[in-house]
Amino acid sequence: MAAEEESEMSEVLPREILKPFNKMPVRNAATVLLVGSYGTGKKQLAKSMVDVCTDTGLKLQVRTTTSLPLPEENTDTRPRIDYIAFIIDLTNRLSFSTVQSAVQCVDVEYFLGRACFVVTNVKGTSDHCVEMEEVSRLADMYNTMYICGGIKEGDPDERTTLANRLLQLVEVSAGRKNVSPLLVDLTCRQLSFQEEQTEFYTV
């Protein structure tokens, strides 16, 4: 289900850039990559996504990594990555710098509705090491939405809700819905902008 892949960040070479269309898609199947530093709850979120996917008819595989680029030795056997979620924990400064480095190893095509930032531990500000303004600037830089939700702490229903939201985006990205991933991304951003004054949830 969820497999941990580790790599060290170095100068990004063209062959190390993760591309969405370098392999053929598989019917009724999708692979999601969760990118985040240690302790951000990647495996918990991966399990929740697989659990909520049970009755959808989609064969979902969720992989995790603490950094990009992915190891070159597994390139041939690695499935096509249909969607990427970058996890940022506002109480963990390393999680933000990890994502900042990782996005540089991703092809621009992913930022056309095939990727998002997942922001956790938003509630409360006393223990924040990362400001929401920094996340917002990063999301704007890559023209990509971010979703706030809980993974490790609090009500497990919040993690399930987050998993469901991600699964909906994955299904679009994998071609299971008759709608463009870019259209969904732009619509989510527009709706969230209208609600931003009362509920700081998604951009």
XYZ file of C-alpha atoms in Angstrom:
203
model
C 0.000 0.000 0.000
C 2.271 2.769 1.243
C 5.962 2.433 0.550
C 8.633 4.736 1.954
C 11.207 5.974 -0.562
C 14.155 7.997 0.654
C 16.612 10.202 -1.256
C 19.036 13.032 -0.611
C 18.431 16.450 -2.105
C 21.130 17.603 -4.500
C 21.424 19.622 -7.679
C 18.387 18.791 -9.790
C 19.251 17.228 -13.134
C 16.737 17.010 -16.022
C 16.413 13.228 -15.649
C 15.509 13.658 -11.957
C 12.489 15.856 -12.624
C 9.318 13.909 -11.827
C 6.994 14.024 -14.856
C 3.299 13.084 -14.930
C 3.142 11.673 -18.451
C 6.332 9.634 -18.778
C 4.362 6.378 -18.395
C 1.022 5.130 -19.693
C -1.956 5.314 -17.289
C -3.583 2.149 -15.948
C -7.364 1.853 -16.219
C -9.197 2.299 -12.903
C -5.915 2.703 -11.056
C -4.049 5.674 -9.618
C -0.866 6.285 -7.673
C -0.510 9.138 -5.208
C 2.790 10.421 -3.828
C 2.788 12.035 -0.383
C 5.872 14.201 0.164
C 6.769 15.376 3.647
C 9.445 15.237 6.322
C 9.449 12.684 9.136
C 6.626 13.082 11.648
C 4.119 14.788 9.335
C 1.671 11.872 9.358
C 2.203 10.617 5.800
C 1.510 6.979 6.623
C -1.639 7.775 8.619
C -2.984 9.828 5.726
C -2.003 7.125 3.215
C -3.946 4.499 5.195
C -7.005 6.754 5.424
C -6.947 7.381 1.673
C -6.806 3.660 0.920
C -9.611 3.009 3.438
C -11.988 5.587 1.961
C -11.198 4.339 -1.545
C -12.503 0.831 -0.839
C -15.960 1.275 -2.395
C -15.013 3.516 -5.323
C -13.768 0.845 -7.724
C -10.439 2.653 -7.987
C -7.281 0.660 -7.330
C -5.356 3.203 -5.296
C -1.680 2.991 -4.409
C -0.224 5.586 -2.044
C 3.529 6.038 -1.799
C 5.433 8.287 0.570
C 8.806 9.982 0.540
C 10.667 12.413 2.754
C 12.350 14.170 -0.169
C 12.711 14.462 -3.931
C 14.095 13.467 -6.380
C 13.093 9.812 -6.025
C 15.818 7.130 -6.198
C 16.885 6.551 -9.790
C 17.326 2.795 -9.304
C 13.551 2.254 -8.911
C 12.507 4.254 -11.977
C 11.638 1.281 -14.196
C 9.405 -0.474 -11.674
C 7.826 2.625 -10.153
C 4.239 3.253 -11.356
C 3.167 6.500 -12.945
C 2.521 9.163 -10.290
C -0.934 10.611 -10.954
C -1.095 13.073 -8.066
C 1.303 14.639 -5.553
C 0.409 16.033 -2.125
C 3.098 18.061 -0.332
C 2.562 17.987 3.444
C 3.425 21.023 5.577
C 3.099 20.933 9.370
C 2.920 24.480 10.725
C 4.593 23.320 13.950
C 7.545 21.786 12.082
C 9.861 24.190 10.249
C 11.687 21.322 8.548
C 8.456 20.206 6.889
C 8.227 23.557 5.100
C 11.848 23.588 3.919
C 11.465 19.968 2.768
C 8.526 20.933 0.562
C 10.333 24.018 -0.722
C 13.139 21.772 -1.957
C 10.850 19.023 -3.249
C 8.730 21.223 -5.526
C 11.855 22.104 -7.514
C 12.088 18.445 -8.580
C 8.569 18.317 -10.030
C 7.570 19.053 -13.617
C 5.383 22.126 -14.087
C 2.602 19.925 -15.515
C 1.868 18.664 -12.001
C 0.968 22.188 -10.946
C -1.891 22.246 -13.465
C -4.355 20.472 -11.175
C -2.292 17.370 -10.347
C -0.766 18.516 -7.049
C -1.661 20.381 -3.882
C -0.208 21.422 -0.540
C -1.701 19.819 2.581
C -1.331 22.050 5.641
C -1.715 20.531 9.113
C -1.834 21.855 12.698
C -3.438 25.098 11.574
C -5.519 25.584 14.727
C -3.784 27.660 17.345
C -0.773 29.855 16.683
C 1.362 29.675 19.837
C 3.440 26.710 18.611
C 3.619 27.624 14.928
C 7.082 27.669 13.341
C 5.655 28.398 9.903
C 3.256 31.239 9.135
C 0.254 30.737 6.870
C 1.478 33.706 4.817
C 4.578 31.704 3.895
C 2.449 28.766 2.761
C 0.187 31.106 0.810
C 3.164 32.664 -0.975
C 4.509 29.232 -1.879
C 1.112 28.151 -3.203
C 0.823 31.358 -5.234
C 4.331 30.876 -6.627
C 3.306 27.492 -8.041
C -0.299 28.545 -8.730
C -1.484 25.550 -6.698
C -4.156 25.224 -4.037
C -3.568 24.249 -0.436
C -5.885 22.278 1.823
C -5.906 22.572 5.598
C -6.802 19.507 7.629
C -5.873 17.230 10.493
C -3.792 14.076 10.177
C -2.215 12.995 13.450
C -4.058 14.795 16.227
C -7.662 15.451 17.186
C -10.783 13.903 15.698
C -9.998 11.006 13.317
C -13.033 12.110 11.308
C -11.011 15.158 10.273
C -8.352 12.906 8.741
C -11.061 10.945 6.921
C -12.526 14.177 5.571
C -9.088 15.224 4.328
C -8.563 11.805 2.724
C -11.908 12.083 0.940
C -11.061 15.517 -0.431
C -7.738 14.303 -1.738
C -9.341 11.213 -3.242
C -11.775 13.378 -5.213
C -8.843 15.319 -6.664
C -6.980 12.099 -7.441
C -9.949 10.634 -9.315
C -10.089 13.707 -11.534
C -6.347 13.604 -12.113
C -6.542 9.897 -13.025
C -9.236 10.599 -15.630
C -12.162 8.985 -13.806
C -14.247 12.157 -13.982
C -15.278 13.998 -17.125
C -13.600 17.201 -16.039
C -10.146 18.716 -16.416
C -7.860 18.662 -13.330
C -6.952 22.287 -14.071
C -10.644 23.295 -14.061
C -11.158 21.631 -10.676
C -8.070 23.373 -9.299
C -9.185 26.790 -10.527
C -12.739 26.253 -9.244
C -11.494 25.254 -5.773
C -9.257 28.301 -5.649
C -12.092 30.628 -6.668
C -14.597 29.194 -4.177
C -12.059 29.344 -1.384
C -11.179 32.940 -2.185
C -14.848 33.859 -1.767
C -15.019 32.065 1.607
C -11.608 33.182 2.895
C -13.026 36.036 4.969
C -14.991 33.630 7.190
C -13.205 30.274 6.941
C -9.464 29.886 6.394
C -9.526 26.398 4.854
C -8.439 26.123 1.215
C -6.875 28.373 -1.386
